[in-house]
Amino acid sequence: MSETWLIYLGFAAALLAVGLYTLLTMRNVIKLFIGFEVVSKGVSLVLLSTGFARTHILLAQSLVITFIVVEVSLVATALALIINIYRQTNSLDVRGLTKLKG
Amino acid sequence: MIFLFIGLPLVVAAFMPLIGKVSKKVAPDVLANAVFLFLLVLAVTSGRQLIGQGPVLQSLSWLGEPLAIQIAVDGFSLFMLMAISLVTFCIGLYSINYMTHYGSKANFYALLLMMVAGMNGLVLVTDLFQLYIFLEVAAVASYALVAFGLEHDELEAAFKYLMLSVVASAAILIAIGLLFGLTGSLGFAAVGDALRGLDAKLAVGFCAALFIMGFGLKAALVPFHAWLPDAHPSAPAPISAVLSGLLIKVSGVYALARIFYNVFGLEAGGALSQALMILGAISIVVAAFLAIRQSDMKRMLAYSSISQVGYVVLGIGIGTPLGVAGGLLHLFNHALAKGLLFLNSGAIQQSTGTRNLDEMGGLAKRMPVTAATSLVGSLSIAGVPPLGGFWSKLLIIMALVQAGHGVLAVVAVLASVVTLWYYLIMQRKAFFGKLNEKWAAVKEAPFWMSAATVLLALLVIGSGIFFAAIIKSWIQPASESLAKGLQTALHGLGGF
Amino acid sequence: MTGHIALLCGIVLFSILAVLAKDLIKAAISLAVASLLLGILFFLMGAPYAGVFEISVVAGLITVLFMLTIALTKTGGDVRESKAVRIAFPVFFIAFIVIDILVMASLLPKIHVLAGGTETGTFGDVLWKQRTFDLVGQLAVILAGVFAVLALFRKRDKDE
């Protein structure tokens, strides 16, 4: 089964690469967060396809559900932060966030 | 019993908003501090007997039906529990006065309790995936706590922290997923056993690299440190103390050490050991030189945290019993001393309204308690005998020499001279010299803040004088359990 | 297997659309479609509960949260991404895919894994009997998230 596992991992790696590229290059804070969402899709794909290819699907399923719960909690916190930042700076540009340096 | 370390802060935090409705300040103060005191007493008194016979594995039952909730305590986790309880107890006392002007104390304590629950959980779990969950519990609480002031700087720092931290969690979780695929299980002992019977050097090395990146980001080791000098200074002072004193060590160093020793089986001189030592040494040197240039007091302390965590990782990475003992002792000493220094910086900021070292001067005359305690903390971190930091650095350097890493030993010694240098700069600019006229009316910090700093200063002095006893009763069991791992207790039990 | 691969290609495609879209609303919708496809894939893999969660929570709830945020921050939404990012993306992505395929192909004979186990029982057994502690962790994460949001949206009156 290790062959099918690698195929899924290859696709997951592509998702991770797209997400990381966004996180590294984009400027809009919401865009950055979409990048994070893409990364977490890659992560849940890694977890579930691992379970599928290695016949531990039930266990992997419960891991993915827990991961989704964690993700929601993170997204809520992050979006609350973004709204607060917007209220302060009136912009979503990450380049406005360069006050701290040194 | 042990489950109280997770359950109690969780339950109290859940009721905090209700309690905050009834009484805005007094009740949250009393309740949160009572929880911290209780956990401290529990860690110091009951823990030692519990693990007298070796590691303990506890399962919970509900109405006579056994639940699949397993937590394990061994020397290492007990040591971490003790350090966490000790520092959070002092932070709780300090917050009584300090957090008043931030408003909504109930919410603050709820988040702090969640962070404590997360850290305690992280230390007690026996399973890779559960380690990840509790890592996130502590992390989510810490994002909100960094942003608690809701000003521009706080929000900016929290956002950067969150962005880098989610990348770290993703790396960690992918490594966990790959290990799950390779071995078919998630328990520390089960994965460790399976890996020993498996010829998959490449895959395991890849997982180890992901772990180093993930936990290195959490611990702010040097190539991954960019977020820390923003996040730690921006948080309210007691939170800076928890973040620098505890969180980076629990979610970075503890997790890394636990996985590398108990799952991968780190060997002295092996590739894993070398990777950790190099990362540690780079962090020590680079962060120490960056710290000298800072004029913001909290920023200087933040860079110093990176440098000192480098010492801890260097010590643990050596892989010999002496090195591990030195690393853990330094973890403890740094938690106390850096917690103390961040609390001092908060006291100064509250009294004078500034963190800029150039604007301070002569504050020792107006704030004698803060000045004296901060001197103690600085000297301990800088490694001046007979304070705690001296002994732990001495142990690390001795272990380096013993293991034949002469060059790294020299680096460690020279970096500690640099450390002493920037701490003396800080002391001179802030507390000595002529009193800046602006501060003629400055008053000493209020009672609970001073009480917390004095308590921490006494602990720092005590940890220096009684270092032999601390090593014998706390550090040795911890480093032994790192060497042996949880295997003995978990064999046959840690199926999933 | 071909069905799986088609779905996987769709997920990657919509994720790329989400990342490159100029309009944030379109980006959020593309992301939701990617989630939907991932949810269907989970169903096909025999993980219906995870599929339901992915579709209802990630494609549903999180998309709603995104939309809400985009609506609340409307006037500042015009952030010009630099052109280079968009131009460099295909180069980066193709290079990555080539490396990805080469690495995976070269790994194929090298990876040794333990023989897959067999699972007995139902999903409920696994979740409730083996991973009970995860549920405690879930509870803790949700609590932490709730307190975080409460703290970030609290009214800031200096002296209560």
PDB file of C-alpha atoms in Angstrom, chain B residues 10 13 17 24 68 71 101-102 104 107 111 114 127 129-130 133 137 144 148-150 182 194 198-199 202 496, chain C residues 107 111-114 129-134 136-137 140-141 143-145 147-148 150-152 154 156 158 160:
ATOM      1  CA  LEU B  10      -9.992  23.992  32.642  1.00  0.00           C
ATOM      2  CA  ALA B  13     -11.547  28.878  33.418  1.00  0.00           C
ATOM      3  CA  PRO B  17     -16.882  34.674  32.864  1.00  0.00           C
ATOM      4  CA  LYS B  24     -15.321  42.097  38.556  1.00  0.00           C
ATOM      5  CA  ALA B  68      -9.255   5.779  27.541  1.00  0.00           C
ATOM      6  CA  ILE B  71      -1.672  10.404  31.426  1.00  0.00           C
ATOM      7  CA  HIS B 101      -5.759  48.896  34.225  1.00  0.00           C
ATOM      8  CA  TYR B 102      -6.261  46.483  31.315  1.00  0.00           C
ATOM      9  CA  SER B 104     -11.820  42.528  32.161  1.00  0.00           C
ATOM     10  CA  ASN B 107     -11.265  37.102  30.841  1.00  0.00           C
ATOM     11  CA  LEU B 111      -7.029  32.766  29.217  1.00  0.00           C
ATOM     12  CA  MET B 114      -6.333  27.858  29.697  1.00  0.00           C
ATOM     13  CA  ASP B 127       0.672  10.324  22.642  1.00  0.00           C
ATOM     14  CA  PHE B 129      -1.396  13.668  18.552  1.00  0.00           C
ATOM     15  CA  GLN B 130      -2.516  14.674  22.030  1.00  0.00           C
ATOM     16  CA  ILE B 133      -3.741  19.301  20.678  1.00  0.00           C
ATOM     17  CA  VAL B 137      -4.609  24.971  23.458  1.00  0.00           C
ATOM     18  CA  ALA B 144      -5.090  36.403  22.652  1.00  0.00           C
ATOM     19  CA  PHE B 148      -4.609  41.665  25.263  1.00  0.00           C
ATOM     20  CA  GLY B 149      -3.770  45.387  25.252  1.00  0.00           C
ATOM     21  CA  LEU B 150      -5.521  45.766  21.849  1.00  0.00           C
ATOM     22  CA  LEU B 182       5.269   4.540   9.127  1.00  0.00           C
ATOM     23  CA  ALA B 194       8.165   0.310  15.982  1.00  0.00           C
ATOM     24  CA  LEU B 198      12.126  -0.399  10.994  1.00  0.00           C
ATOM     25  CA  ASP B 199      14.766   0.444   8.457  1.00  0.00           C
ATOM     26  CA  LEU B 202      15.419   8.704   5.343  1.00  0.00           C
ATOM     27  CA  PHE B 496      -2.752   3.795  20.461  1.00  0.00           C
TER      28      PHE B 496
ATOM     29  CA  LEU C 107      11.347   7.345  -2.559  1.00  0.00           C
ATOM     30  CA  ILE C 111      10.319   3.568   2.155  1.00  0.00           C
ATOM     31  CA  HIS C 112       9.749   0.656   4.453  1.00  0.00           C
ATOM     32  CA  VAL C 113       6.636   0.683   6.506  1.00  0.00           C
ATOM     33  CA  LEU C 114       5.186  -1.754   8.956  1.00  0.00           C
ATOM     34  CA  LYS C 129     -12.915   4.223  23.655  1.00  0.00           C
ATOM     35  CA  GLN C 130      -9.468   4.958  22.238  1.00  0.00           C
ATOM     36  CA  ARG C 131      -9.317   8.694  21.695  1.00  0.00           C
ATOM     37  CA  THR C 132     -11.349   9.900  24.673  1.00  0.00           C
ATOM     38  CA  PHE C 133      -8.571  12.234  25.716  1.00  0.00           C
ATOM     39  CA  ASP C 134      -8.753  13.960  22.333  1.00  0.00           C
ATOM     40  CA  VAL C 136     -10.980  16.700  26.395  1.00  0.00           C
ATOM     41  CA  GLY C 137      -8.433  18.422  24.200  1.00  0.00           C
ATOM     42  CA  ALA C 140     -10.056  22.843  25.818  1.00  0.00           C
ATOM     43  CA  VAL C 141      -9.285  24.211  22.349  1.00  0.00           C
ATOM     44  CA  LEU C 143     -12.816  27.086  25.318  1.00  0.00           C
ATOM     45  CA  ALA C 144      -9.501  28.752  24.530  1.00  0.00           C
ATOM     46  CA  GLY C 145     -10.874  29.992  21.196  1.00  0.00           C
ATOM     47  CA  PHE C 147     -12.052  33.232  25.480  1.00  0.00           C
ATOM     48  CA  ALA C 148      -9.660  34.528  22.831  1.00  0.00           C
ATOM     49  CA  LEU C 150     -14.151  37.399  23.891  1.00  0.00           C
ATOM     50  CA  ALA C 151     -10.887  39.066  24.865  1.00  0.00           C
ATOM     51  CA  LEU C 152     -10.307  40.506  21.406  1.00  0.00           C
ATOM     52  CA  ARG C 154     -14.214  43.203  24.649  1.00  0.00           C
ATOM     53  CA  ARG C 156     -11.982  48.717  26.300  1.00  0.00           C
ATOM     54  CA  LYS C 158      -9.864  51.720  30.977  1.00  0.00           C
ATOM     55  CA  GLU C 160     -14.112  49.458  35.008  1.00  0.00           C
TER      56      GLU C 160
END
